[in-house]
Amino acid sequence: MGKLSIVAFMFCALVIGMAMPWGYANAQEQVRFQNLRLGNEMTTHLQVFVQDELGGENPTVWEVARSNITSTSPTSFGQVRVVDDLMTARPDYNSERVGRLQGLITSADLQVSALAMNLNFVFTSGQYNGSTLCMLGRNPLDNQYRELAIVGGTGVFRMARGYAITNTYSYDVETSHGVLEYNIYVAYVDASSVDQ
Ligand SMILES: *[C@@H]1O[C@H](CO)[C@@H](O)[C@H](O)[C@H]1NC(C)=O
Ligand SMILES: *[C@@H]1O[C@H](CO)[C@@H](O)[C@H](O)[C@H]1NC(C)=O
């Protein structure tokens, strides 16, 4: 970057900063952002299990909308559901609690069963406590392995990107309880690079 473009960038940053009436873009946050070294990335593989309660006493998946054709569609096209699933470290429901998987799933394919997903991994324990990862993508349910995009994150996972591979670990027809395995491969900027 030339001197002029640096000055222009700083001017823009200043104007944007001043334009925020609620003052959220505080000086400390701006310094942290400017000091981010985008080459300084960490890569991590996370494995979590998601407890999908489609029925039973305390469902964690609820329909909020459907289209005129949902009930006659072989793929439940147009069904929109909100999810707030428990996330655990192991397949067992009673294993260590890691967080929640929350968001929207929409049946969005007229031909085959496939979901358009918009979900957040919300971590509530361990080194990622308080951080989130945002996942978007298409989930073709007939495939054993489905790949979704990790498009961002907060906290430890600021500037995150990557992908997640999921498969159905188990499904109990009697209780409508599914266990989904997620392997998440993510790159994010090492926050400690900012504070050196
Ligand atoms: C959808 O259902 C509503 C209510 O039954 C009906 O008025 C409308 O015509 C339907 N639309 C289509 C495209 O079938
Ligand atoms: C996670 O962080 C919250 C907020 O800082 C804290 O109250 C909670 O005890 C932490 N949970 C675990 C399991 O460390």
PDB file of N, CA and C in Angstrom, residues 48-51 86-99 125 179:
ATOM      1  N   VAL A  48     -17.555 -32.684  17.153  1.00  0.00           N
ATOM      2  CA  VAL A  48     -18.661 -32.572  18.120  1.00  0.00           C
ATOM      3  C   VAL A  48     -19.799 -33.497  17.688  1.00  0.00           C
ATOM      4  N   PHE A  49     -20.641 -33.831  18.646  1.00  0.00           N
ATOM      5  CA  PHE A  49     -21.828 -34.645  18.365  1.00  0.00           C
ATOM      6  C   PHE A  49     -23.058 -33.824  18.730  1.00  0.00           C
ATOM      7  N   VAL A  50     -24.045 -33.866  17.848  1.00  0.00           N
ATOM      8  CA  VAL A  50     -25.229 -33.023  18.006  1.00  0.00           C
ATOM      9  C   VAL A  50     -26.425 -33.923  18.311  1.00  0.00           C
ATOM     10  N   GLN A  51     -27.115 -33.596  19.391  1.00  0.00           N
ATOM     11  CA  GLN A  51     -28.249 -34.401  19.855  1.00  0.00           C
ATOM     12  C   GLN A  51     -29.534 -33.787  19.301  1.00  0.00           C
ATOM     13  N   LEU A  86     -28.500 -29.755  21.664  1.00  0.00           N
ATOM     14  CA  LEU A  86     -27.343 -29.921  22.553  1.00  0.00           C
ATOM     15  C   LEU A  86     -26.156 -30.460  21.751  1.00  0.00           C
ATOM     16  N   MET A  87     -24.974 -29.930  22.055  1.00  0.00           N
ATOM     17  CA  MET A  87     -23.731 -30.389  21.431  1.00  0.00           C
ATOM     18  C   MET A  87     -22.883 -31.059  22.514  1.00  0.00           C
ATOM     19  N   THR A  88     -22.444 -32.295  22.247  1.00  0.00           N
ATOM     20  CA  THR A  88     -21.660 -33.031  23.242  1.00  0.00           C
ATOM     21  C   THR A  88     -20.312 -33.456  22.654  1.00  0.00           C
ATOM     22  N   ALA A  89     -19.399 -33.837  23.560  1.00  0.00           N
ATOM     23  CA  ALA A  89     -18.051 -34.217  23.122  1.00  0.00           C
ATOM     24  C   ALA A  89     -18.018 -35.628  22.546  1.00  0.00           C
ATOM     25  N   ARG A  90     -18.946 -36.487  23.022  1.00  0.00           N
ATOM     26  CA  ARG A  90     -19.009 -37.864  22.565  1.00  0.00           C
ATOM     27  C   ARG A  90     -20.429 -38.166  22.074  1.00  0.00           C
ATOM     28  N   PRO A  91     -20.646 -39.290  21.388  1.00  0.00           N
ATOM     29  CA  PRO A  91     -22.006 -39.604  20.904  1.00  0.00           C
ATOM     30  C   PRO A  91     -23.036 -39.732  22.029  1.00  0.00           C
ATOM     31  N   ASP A  92     -22.595 -40.188  23.201  1.00  0.00           N
ATOM     32  CA  ASP A  92     -23.493 -40.398  24.333  1.00  0.00           C
ATOM     33  C   ASP A  92     -24.120 -39.069  24.792  1.00  0.00           C
ATOM     34  N   TYR A  93     -25.443 -39.089  24.932  1.00  0.00           N
ATOM     35  CA  TYR A  93     -26.166 -37.866  25.331  1.00  0.00           C
ATOM     36  C   TYR A  93     -25.617 -37.281  26.627  1.00  0.00           C
ATOM     37  N   ASN A  94     -25.181 -38.158  27.537  1.00  0.00           N
ATOM     38  CA  ASN A  94     -24.725 -37.701  28.854  1.00  0.00           C
ATOM     39  C   ASN A  94     -23.232 -37.399  28.909  1.00  0.00           C
ATOM     40  N   SER A  95     -22.570 -37.403  27.759  1.00  0.00           N
ATOM     41  CA  SER A  95     -21.142 -37.058  27.766  1.00  0.00           C
ATOM     42  C   SER A  95     -20.990 -35.546  27.946  1.00  0.00           C
ATOM     43  N   GLU A  96     -19.740 -35.101  28.045  1.00  0.00           N
ATOM     44  CA  GLU A  96     -19.452 -33.685  28.324  1.00  0.00           C
ATOM     45  C   GLU A  96     -20.224 -32.734  27.388  1.00  0.00           C
ATOM     46  N   ARG A  97     -20.862 -31.724  27.961  1.00  0.00           N
ATOM     47  CA  ARG A  97     -21.602 -30.741  27.170  1.00  0.00           C
ATOM     48  C   ARG A  97     -20.656 -29.694  26.621  1.00  0.00           C
ATOM     49  N   VAL A  98     -20.727 -29.490  25.288  1.00  0.00           N
ATOM     50  CA  VAL A  98     -19.803 -28.578  24.621  1.00  0.00           C
ATOM     51  C   VAL A  98     -20.487 -27.263  24.271  1.00  0.00           C
ATOM     52  N   GLY A  99     -21.789 -27.319  23.983  1.00  0.00           N
ATOM     53  CA  GLY A  99     -22.500 -26.099  23.603  1.00  0.00           C
ATOM     54  C   GLY A  99     -23.819 -26.441  22.934  1.00  0.00           C
ATOM     55  N   SER A 125     -18.244 -24.225  26.760  1.00  0.00           N
ATOM     56  CA  SER A 125     -17.292 -24.769  27.731  1.00  0.00           C
ATOM     57  C   SER A 125     -15.920 -24.888  27.082  1.00  0.00           C
ATOM     58  N   VAL A 179     -28.386 -38.678  16.492  1.00  0.00           N
ATOM     59  CA  VAL A 179     -27.083 -38.142  16.892  1.00  0.00           C
ATOM     60  C   VAL A 179     -26.299 -37.877  15.604  1.00  0.00           C
TER      61      VAL A 179
END
